[in-house]
Structures are given as structure tokens and as C-alpha cells.
Amino acid sequence: DAGVTQSPTHLIKTRGQHVTLRCSPISGHKSVSWYQQVLGQGPQFIFQYYEKEERGRGNFPDRFSARQFPNYSSELNVNALLLGDSALYLCASSLGGQFTGELFFGEGSRLTVL
Amino acid sequence: KNEVEQSPQNLTAQEGEFITINCSYSVGISALHWLQQHPGGGIVSLFMLSSGKKKHGRLIATINIQEKHSSLHITASHPRDSAVYICAVLQGAQKLVFGQGTRLTINP
């Protein structure tokens, strides 16, 4: 069985551009959550989606948005990119809508903003 | 002060040593996760605890809810255990707050 897959793995953008990151959860998992990890720091929670509805949101500006599709895959969108958005973006899937079960992480999408 | 503090930030040990990584938190939680992150970024879930102690192979995780503290122990450490270990606490059902990570290096 495939694990959590994320695309693209690496990308370079310039300030002001827009980026879309994609995540496919493990088959049967209905929850997807997104995290930002700046170099040298722990991850920070951005969003959680369960059954196509937003269930949680971290302290991120409105430039960050996400959605979940009927097949439970998800997209994270970031508009008007800033240098500080350079980070590893991680996606995790879980079976239920709460974080009280095991989380399965993808390998991440490394975004560089120049 | 961060809501989740890990110590030490960096730890270097010799193969075979007993390793302890600590996690302290300042808020009420419903569960705590221990995660392992290898170079390149991939994260693996090790444990999810809400009370007591869990063991998996050479790894042991404990939590003391009253003292707001959790520990991750590695027995008979091996160079392949070298990674960043991250503690994450669950506040309520949907807010996950991460520590900054502990970088562990095990030398042969």
C-alpha cells in the first residue's frame, strides 16, 4: 500500500507568486493535516481537514488556504509568497477526524522563495 | 516561553548507551505524540500517549499528566537511531503543538 504522497518534492518560487502543494492520504484515511517546518524548528500546524470540511486552523495568515477533495486528497495554496514562507511543508493523514490516533506523514514539499 | 519544550536540544552518545529525551508542556493536553524525523524530512510516528507508558522494541515512552512531562527512552542505542525526535501535544481534539525537536547522534 502506498503511504502519504506529496508533490512536488522541491520547488522554487519568487516573492509575490502563488504555489499549490498536493497531498494524497493513505487509502481509507479521511483526515489530512498540513504543517510548515522552517529549517531548524519543529513543525507548525496549518490546517486539518476531515471529510472535506476544515476542522482546525493554526495561526497563519489568510494567504494560506486549503481544501480537501471527494477522494480525500488535499491541496495547500499559498498566495503572495514571502521569503519567510520558505520551508518544508508536510502533510499527514489519519483515519479519524481527531489527532488521537497514529499520524502518517509524507516526505514533504520543500519550498524555496527567492 | 514555548508551550512545548524539549531537552536536550542536541545529544551525542556512543553506540549502546541508554538515551533519554524529555518533553515538558505548559498547557492541558488530551494526548502526546513522539515523532522521529530523518534527514530529508520524512517523519515517522513512534508513539501516541494519553497516560502511563508504552514500549515498542528498544523504545519506551512515558507520560506524567500531573507533572506535564513526557520522556522518550532508547535502550541499547544504535547509529541508525540518529535522527531528530519531536514531541507534539494535542490540545483539545484539533490543535497539535510541536516542540522544537532534539537532534540525536549515535556514534559507532
PDB file of C-alpha atoms in Angstrom:
ATOM      1  CA  ASP A   1       0.000   0.000   0.000  1.00  0.00           C
ATOM      2  CA  ALA A   2       1.239   3.488  -0.859  1.00  0.00           C
ATOM      3  CA  GLY A   3       1.941   5.813   2.021  1.00  0.00           C
ATOM      4  CA  VAL A   4       1.154   9.501   2.082  1.00  0.00           C
ATOM      5  CA  THR A   5       2.398  11.083  -1.140  1.00  0.00           C
ATOM      6  CA  GLN A   6       3.184  14.740  -1.637  1.00  0.00           C
ATOM      7  CA  SER A   7       4.032  16.716  -4.757  1.00  0.00           C
ATOM      8  CA  PRO A   8       6.114  18.425  -5.830  1.00  0.00           C
ATOM      9  CA  THR A   9       9.052  17.364  -3.668  1.00  0.00           C
ATOM     10  CA  HIS A  10      11.024  20.536  -4.329  1.00  0.00           C
ATOM     11  CA  LEU A  11      10.111  23.849  -5.883  1.00  0.00           C
ATOM     12  CA  ILE A  12      11.499  27.344  -6.216  1.00  0.00           C
ATOM     13  CA  LYS A  13       9.295  30.428  -6.467  1.00  0.00           C
ATOM     14  CA  THR A  14       9.837  34.156  -6.341  1.00  0.00           C
ATOM     15  CA  ARG A  15       8.251  36.649  -3.980  1.00  0.00           C
ATOM     16  CA  GLY A  16       4.648  37.508  -4.851  1.00  0.00           C
ATOM     17  CA  GLN A  17       3.989  34.272  -6.713  1.00  0.00           C
ATOM     18  CA  HIS A  18       1.440  31.650  -5.819  1.00  0.00           C
ATOM     19  CA  VAL A  19       2.087  27.971  -5.008  1.00  0.00           C
ATOM     20  CA  THR A  20      -0.096  24.867  -4.825  1.00  0.00           C
ATOM     21  CA  LEU A  21       1.080  21.807  -2.930  1.00  0.00           C
ATOM     22  CA  ARG A  22      -0.688  18.462  -3.163  1.00  0.00           C
ATOM     23  CA  CYS A  23      -1.158  15.554  -0.797  1.00  0.00           C
ATOM     24  CA  SER A  24      -2.702  12.110  -1.250  1.00  0.00           C
ATOM     25  CA  PRO A  25      -3.528  10.327   2.007  1.00  0.00           C
ATOM     26  CA  ILE A  26      -3.245   6.658   2.726  1.00  0.00           C
ATOM     27  CA  SER A  27      -6.146   4.744   1.216  1.00  0.00           C
ATOM     28  CA  GLY A  28      -9.050   4.728   3.667  1.00  0.00           C
ATOM     29  CA  HIS A  29      -7.843   7.754   5.628  1.00  0.00           C
ATOM     30  CA  LYS A  30     -10.305  10.627   5.678  1.00  0.00           C
ATOM     31  CA  SER A  31      -8.255  13.248   7.519  1.00  0.00           C
ATOM     32  CA  VAL A  32      -5.430  15.342   6.105  1.00  0.00           C
ATOM     33  CA  SER A  33      -3.446  17.920   8.021  1.00  0.00           C
ATOM     34  CA  TRP A  34      -0.784  20.377   6.855  1.00  0.00           C
ATOM     35  CA  TYR A  35       2.303  21.630   8.664  1.00  0.00           C
ATOM     36  CA  GLN A  36       5.049  24.179   7.986  1.00  0.00           C
ATOM     37  CA  GLN A  37       8.556  23.400   9.185  1.00  0.00           C
ATOM     38  CA  VAL A  38      11.123  26.169   8.950  1.00  0.00           C
ATOM     39  CA  LEU A  39      14.740  24.996   8.975  1.00  0.00           C
ATOM     40  CA  GLY A  40      15.920  24.152  12.480  1.00  0.00           C
ATOM     41  CA  GLN A  41      12.487  24.355  14.077  1.00  0.00           C
ATOM     42  CA  GLY A  42       9.670  21.977  14.867  1.00  0.00           C
ATOM     43  CA  PRO A  43       6.641  21.799  12.567  1.00  0.00           C
ATOM     44  CA  GLN A  44       3.761  24.260  12.984  1.00  0.00           C
ATOM     45  CA  PHE A  45       0.170  23.226  12.397  1.00  0.00           C
ATOM     46  CA  ILE A  46      -1.535  24.995   9.473  1.00  0.00           C
ATOM     47  CA  PHE A  47      -4.805  23.184   8.700  1.00  0.00           C
ATOM     48  CA  GLN A  48      -6.730  19.998   9.303  1.00  0.00           C
ATOM     49  CA  TYR A  49      -9.441  18.687   7.004  1.00  0.00           C
ATOM     50  CA  TYR A  50     -11.770  15.798   7.723  1.00  0.00           C
ATOM     51  CA  GLU A  51     -14.488  14.586   5.380  1.00  0.00           C
ATOM     52  CA  LYS A  52     -13.846  17.625   3.156  1.00  0.00           C
ATOM     53  CA  GLU A  53     -14.501  20.117   5.955  1.00  0.00           C
ATOM     54  CA  GLU A  54     -11.973  22.309   7.736  1.00  0.00           C
ATOM     55  CA  ARG A  55     -11.681  21.049  11.306  1.00  0.00           C
ATOM     56  CA  GLY A  56      -8.777  23.100  12.572  1.00  0.00           C
ATOM     57  CA  ARG A  57      -6.640  26.079  11.608  1.00  0.00           C
ATOM     58  CA  GLY A  58      -3.338  27.258  13.025  1.00  0.00           C
ATOM     59  CA  ASN A  59      -2.088  30.795  13.375  1.00  0.00           C
ATOM     60  CA  PHE A  60      -1.352  31.508   9.715  1.00  0.00           C
ATOM     61  CA  PRO A  61      -2.437  34.467   7.557  1.00  0.00           C
ATOM     62  CA  ASP A  62      -5.261  34.314   5.046  1.00  0.00           C
ATOM     63  CA  ARG A  63      -2.689  33.917   2.274  1.00  0.00           C
ATOM     64  CA  PHE A  64      -2.724  30.259   3.277  1.00  0.00           C
ATOM     65  CA  SER A  65      -5.739  28.223   2.218  1.00  0.00           C
ATOM     66  CA  ALA A  66      -6.507  24.576   1.654  1.00  0.00           C
ATOM     67  CA  ARG A  67      -9.196  22.243   0.518  1.00  0.00           C
ATOM     68  CA  GLN A  68      -9.968  18.540   0.507  1.00  0.00           C
ATOM     69  CA  PHE A  69     -11.445  16.741  -2.452  1.00  0.00           C
ATOM     70  CA  PRO A  70     -14.064  13.936  -2.575  1.00  0.00           C
ATOM     71  CA  ASN A  71     -11.250  11.368  -2.884  1.00  0.00           C
ATOM     72  CA  TYR A  72      -9.756  12.835   0.352  1.00  0.00           C
ATOM     73  CA  SER A  73      -6.672  14.238  -1.372  1.00  0.00           C
ATOM     74  CA  SER A  74      -5.838  17.799  -0.437  1.00  0.00           C
ATOM     75  CA  GLU A  75      -4.240  20.967  -1.755  1.00  0.00           C
ATOM     76  CA  LEU A  76      -2.474  23.687   0.188  1.00  0.00           C
ATOM     77  CA  ASN A  77      -2.372  27.062  -1.542  1.00  0.00           C
ATOM     78  CA  VAL A  78      -0.176  29.983  -0.585  1.00  0.00           C
ATOM     79  CA  ASN A  79      -0.665  33.358  -2.269  1.00  0.00           C
ATOM     80  CA  ALA A  80       1.640  36.385  -2.437  1.00  0.00           C
ATOM     81  CA  LEU A  81       4.673  34.388  -1.342  1.00  0.00           C
ATOM     82  CA  LEU A  82       7.122  35.945   1.090  1.00  0.00           C
ATOM     83  CA  LEU A  83      10.734  34.989   1.740  1.00  0.00           C
ATOM     84  CA  GLY A  84       9.621  33.715   5.151  1.00  0.00           C
ATOM     85  CA  ASP A  85       7.364  31.132   3.516  1.00  0.00           C
ATOM     86  CA  SER A  86      10.482  29.135   2.583  1.00  0.00           C
ATOM     87  CA  ALA A  87      10.059  25.888   4.482  1.00  0.00           C
ATOM     88  CA  LEU A  88       9.320  22.192   4.320  1.00  0.00           C
ATOM     89  CA  TYR A  89       5.567  21.681   4.021  1.00  0.00           C
ATOM     90  CA  LEU A  90       4.419  18.396   5.489  1.00  0.00           C
ATOM     91  CA  CYS A  91       1.142  16.606   5.058  1.00  0.00           C
ATOM     92  CA  ALA A  92      -0.145  13.905   7.388  1.00  0.00           C
ATOM     93  CA  SER A  93      -3.114  11.604   7.103  1.00  0.00           C
ATOM     94  CA  SER A  94      -5.055   9.804   9.790  1.00  0.00           C
ATOM     95  CA  LEU A  95      -8.058   7.565   9.949  1.00  0.00           C
ATOM     96  CA  GLY A  96     -10.328   9.697  12.106  1.00  0.00           C
ATOM     97  CA  GLY A  97     -11.010  13.372  12.497  1.00  0.00           C
ATOM     98  CA  GLN A  98      -9.056  13.811  15.693  1.00  0.00           C
ATOM     99  CA  PHE A  99      -5.330  13.627  16.356  1.00  0.00           C
ATOM    100  CA  THR A 100      -5.728  10.875  18.943  1.00  0.00           C
ATOM    101  CA  GLY A 101      -4.708   8.177  16.512  1.00  0.00           C
ATOM    102  CA  GLU A 102      -1.483   7.487  14.672  1.00  0.00           C
ATOM    103  CA  LEU A 103      -0.382  10.129  12.166  1.00  0.00           C
ATOM    104  CA  PHE A 104       1.232   9.141   8.875  1.00  0.00           C
ATOM    105  CA  PHE A 105       3.430  11.791   7.293  1.00  0.00           C
ATOM    106  CA  GLY A 106       4.530  12.338   3.725  1.00  0.00           C
ATOM    107  CA  GLU A 107       8.117  13.194   2.791  1.00  0.00           C
ATOM    108  CA  GLY A 108       7.215  16.855   2.400  1.00  0.00           C
ATOM    109  CA  SER A 109       7.440  19.551  -0.239  1.00  0.00           C
ATOM    110  CA  ARG A 110      10.446  21.807   0.145  1.00  0.00           C
ATOM    111  CA  LEU A 111       9.591  25.343  -0.957  1.00  0.00           C
ATOM    112  CA  THR A 112      12.242  27.975  -1.566  1.00  0.00           C
ATOM    113  CA  VAL A 113      11.106  31.558  -2.110  1.00  0.00           C
ATOM    114  CA  LEU A 114      13.677  33.872  -3.714  1.00  0.00           C
TER     115      LEU A 114
ATOM    116  CA  LYS B   1       8.218  30.665  26.545  1.00  0.00           C
ATOM    117  CA  ASN B   2       7.153  27.909  24.141  1.00  0.00           C
ATOM    118  CA  GLU B   3       4.170  25.801  25.111  1.00  0.00           C
ATOM    119  CA  VAL B   4       6.238  22.672  24.439  1.00  0.00           C
ATOM    120  CA  GLU B   5       9.883  22.487  25.492  1.00  0.00           C
ATOM    121  CA  GLN B   6      12.247  19.652  24.692  1.00  0.00           C
ATOM    122  CA  SER B   7      15.589  18.891  26.279  1.00  0.00           C
ATOM    123  CA  PRO B   8      18.293  18.495  25.382  1.00  0.00           C
ATOM    124  CA  GLN B   9      18.271  20.271  22.016  1.00  0.00           C
ATOM    125  CA  ASN B  10      21.255  18.219  20.868  1.00  0.00           C
ATOM    126  CA  LEU B  11      22.534  14.913  22.205  1.00  0.00           C
ATOM    127  CA  THR B  12      25.563  12.907  21.115  1.00  0.00           C
ATOM    128  CA  ALA B  13      26.195   9.457  22.568  1.00  0.00           C
ATOM    129  CA  GLN B  14      28.118   6.275  21.909  1.00  0.00           C
ATOM    130  CA  GLU B  15      26.519   3.159  20.498  1.00  0.00           C
ATOM    131  CA  GLY B  16      24.933   1.088  23.238  1.00  0.00           C
ATOM    132  CA  GLU B  17      24.179   3.952  25.611  1.00  0.00           C
ATOM    133  CA  PHE B  18      20.784   4.494  27.206  1.00  0.00           C
ATOM    134  CA  ILE B  19      19.174   7.652  25.836  1.00  0.00           C
ATOM    135  CA  THR B  20      16.549   9.910  27.435  1.00  0.00           C
ATOM    136  CA  ILE B  21      14.815  12.808  25.701  1.00  0.00           C
ATOM    137  CA  ASN B  22      12.464  14.990  27.707  1.00  0.00           C
ATOM    138  CA  CYS B  23       9.360  16.956  26.800  1.00  0.00           C
ATOM    139  CA  SER B  24       7.628  19.436  29.106  1.00  0.00           C
ATOM    140  CA  TYR B  25       4.462  21.323  28.279  1.00  0.00           C
ATOM    141  CA  SER B  26       2.604  24.161  29.922  1.00  0.00           C
ATOM    142  CA  VAL B  27      -0.960  23.580  28.730  1.00  0.00           C
ATOM    143  CA  GLY B  28      -3.639  20.976  29.299  1.00  0.00           C
ATOM    144  CA  ILE B  29      -3.465  18.219  26.747  1.00  0.00           C
ATOM    145  CA  SER B  30      -5.538  15.265  25.642  1.00  0.00           C
ATOM    146  CA  ALA B  31      -2.662  13.285  24.120  1.00  0.00           C
ATOM    147  CA  LEU B  32       1.041  13.477  23.270  1.00  0.00           C
ATOM    148  CA  HIS B  33       2.866  12.196  20.187  1.00  0.00           C
ATOM    149  CA  TRP B  34       6.522  11.269  19.809  1.00  0.00           C
ATOM    150  CA  LEU B  35       7.797  11.545  16.241  1.00  0.00           C
ATOM    151  CA  GLN B  36      11.084  10.703  14.533  1.00  0.00           C
ATOM    152  CA  GLN B  37      12.409  12.808  11.655  1.00  0.00           C
ATOM    153  CA  HIS B  38      15.283  11.621   9.486  1.00  0.00           C
ATOM    154  CA  PRO B  39      17.495  13.837   7.273  1.00  0.00           C
ATOM    155  CA  GLY B  40      15.487  14.762   4.203  1.00  0.00           C
ATOM    156  CA  GLY B  41      12.399  15.480   6.235  1.00  0.00           C
ATOM    157  CA  GLY B  42      10.246  12.363   6.436  1.00  0.00           C
ATOM    158  CA  ILE B  43       8.514  11.961   9.802  1.00  0.00           C
ATOM    159  CA  VAL B  44       7.542   8.667  11.389  1.00  0.00           C
ATOM    160  CA  SER B  45       5.111   8.400  14.270  1.00  0.00           C
ATOM    161  CA  LEU B  46       6.628   6.477  17.196  1.00  0.00           C
ATOM    162  CA  PHE B  47       4.043   6.721  19.964  1.00  0.00           C
ATOM    163  CA  MET B  48       0.798   8.360  20.924  1.00  0.00           C
ATOM    164  CA  LEU B  49       0.205   8.525  24.692  1.00  0.00           C
ATOM    165  CA  SER B  50      -2.511   9.832  26.923  1.00  0.00           C
ATOM    166  CA  SER B  51      -1.308   8.162  30.129  1.00  0.00           C
ATOM    167  CA  GLY B  52       1.244   5.749  31.522  1.00  0.00           C
ATOM    168  CA  LYS B  53       3.872   4.056  29.439  1.00  0.00           C
ATOM    169  CA  LYS B  54       4.260   2.410  26.038  1.00  0.00           C
ATOM    170  CA  LYS B  55       7.051   0.209  24.703  1.00  0.00           C
ATOM    171  CA  HIS B  56       7.971  -0.747  21.170  1.00  0.00           C
ATOM    172  CA  GLY B  57      11.183  -2.656  20.663  1.00  0.00           C
ATOM    173  CA  ARG B  58      14.030  -0.610  22.161  1.00  0.00           C
ATOM    174  CA  LEU B  59      11.869   2.491  22.527  1.00  0.00           C
ATOM    175  CA  ILE B  60       9.921   3.384  25.656  1.00  0.00           C
ATOM    176  CA  ALA B  61       7.706   6.428  26.133  1.00  0.00           C
ATOM    177  CA  THR B  62       6.256   7.616  29.418  1.00  0.00           C
ATOM    178  CA  ILE B  63       3.963  10.443  30.357  1.00  0.00           C
ATOM    179  CA  ASN B  64       3.081  12.078  33.680  1.00  0.00           C
ATOM    180  CA  ILE B  65      -0.046  14.145  33.135  1.00  0.00           C
ATOM    181  CA  GLN B  66       0.089  15.771  36.596  1.00  0.00           C
ATOM    182  CA  GLU B  67       3.677  16.935  36.097  1.00  0.00           C
ATOM    183  CA  LYS B  68       3.087  17.819  32.422  1.00  0.00           C
ATOM    184  CA  HIS B  69       6.121  15.852  31.355  1.00  0.00           C
ATOM    185  CA  SER B  70       6.943  13.027  28.969  1.00  0.00           C
ATOM    186  CA  SER B  71      10.145  11.122  28.274  1.00  0.00           C
ATOM    187  CA  LEU B  72      11.332   9.048  25.355  1.00  0.00           C
ATOM    188  CA  HIS B  73      13.939   6.412  26.179  1.00  0.00           C
ATOM    189  CA  ILE B  74      16.068   4.411  23.778  1.00  0.00           C
ATOM    190  CA  THR B  75      17.843   1.334  25.135  1.00  0.00           C
ATOM    191  CA  ALA B  76      20.986  -0.103  23.513  1.00  0.00           C
ATOM    192  CA  SER B  77      21.220   2.857  21.126  1.00  0.00           C
ATOM    193  CA  HIS B  78      22.462   2.288  17.589  1.00  0.00           C
ATOM    194  CA  PRO B  79      23.763   4.670  14.880  1.00  0.00           C
ATOM    195  CA  ARG B  80      20.538   4.105  12.928  1.00  0.00           C
ATOM    196  CA  ASP B  81      18.690   5.808  15.823  1.00  0.00           C
ATOM    197  CA  SER B  82      20.360   9.083  14.788  1.00  0.00           C
ATOM    198  CA  ALA B  83      17.533  11.458  13.899  1.00  0.00           C
ATOM    199  CA  VAL B  84      15.554  14.400  15.234  1.00  0.00           C
ATOM    200  CA  TYR B  85      12.956  13.395  17.816  1.00  0.00           C
ATOM    201  CA  ILE B  86       9.919  15.628  18.119  1.00  0.00           C
ATOM    202  CA  CYS B  87       7.300  15.819  20.824  1.00  0.00           C
ATOM    203  CA  ALA B  88       3.842  17.121  19.864  1.00  0.00           C
ATOM    204  CA  VAL B  89       0.952  17.743  22.250  1.00  0.00           C
ATOM    205  CA  LEU B  90      -2.712  17.645  21.374  1.00  0.00           C
ATOM    206  CA  GLN B  91      -4.821  20.431  22.876  1.00  0.00           C
ATOM    207  CA  GLY B  92      -8.480  19.518  22.662  1.00  0.00           C
ATOM    208  CA  ALA B  93      -9.221  17.481  19.568  1.00  0.00           C
ATOM    209  CA  GLN B  94      -7.758  19.523  16.775  1.00  0.00           C
ATOM    210  CA  LYS B  95      -4.779  21.643  17.884  1.00  0.00           C
ATOM    211  CA  LEU B  96      -1.370  19.997  17.639  1.00  0.00           C
ATOM    212  CA  VAL B  97       1.603  21.933  19.067  1.00  0.00           C
ATOM    213  CA  PHE B  98       5.147  20.751  18.399  1.00  0.00           C
ATOM    214  CA  GLY B  99       8.374  21.039  20.309  1.00  0.00           C
ATOM    215  CA  GLN B 100      11.490  22.247  18.547  1.00  0.00           C
ATOM    216  CA  GLY B 101      12.984  18.775  18.356  1.00  0.00           C
ATOM    217  CA  THR B 102      16.024  17.006  19.834  1.00  0.00           C
ATOM    218  CA  ARG B 103      18.825  16.131  17.447  1.00  0.00           C
ATOM    219  CA  LEU B 104      20.287  12.759  18.444  1.00  0.00           C
ATOM    220  CA  THR B 105      23.597  11.476  17.075  1.00  0.00           C
ATOM    221  CA  ILE B 106      24.783   7.995  17.978  1.00  0.00           C
ATOM    222  CA  ASN B 107      28.436   7.334  17.176  1.00  0.00           C
ATOM    223  CA  PRO B 108      29.662   3.789  16.451  1.00  0.00           C
TER     224      PRO B 108
END
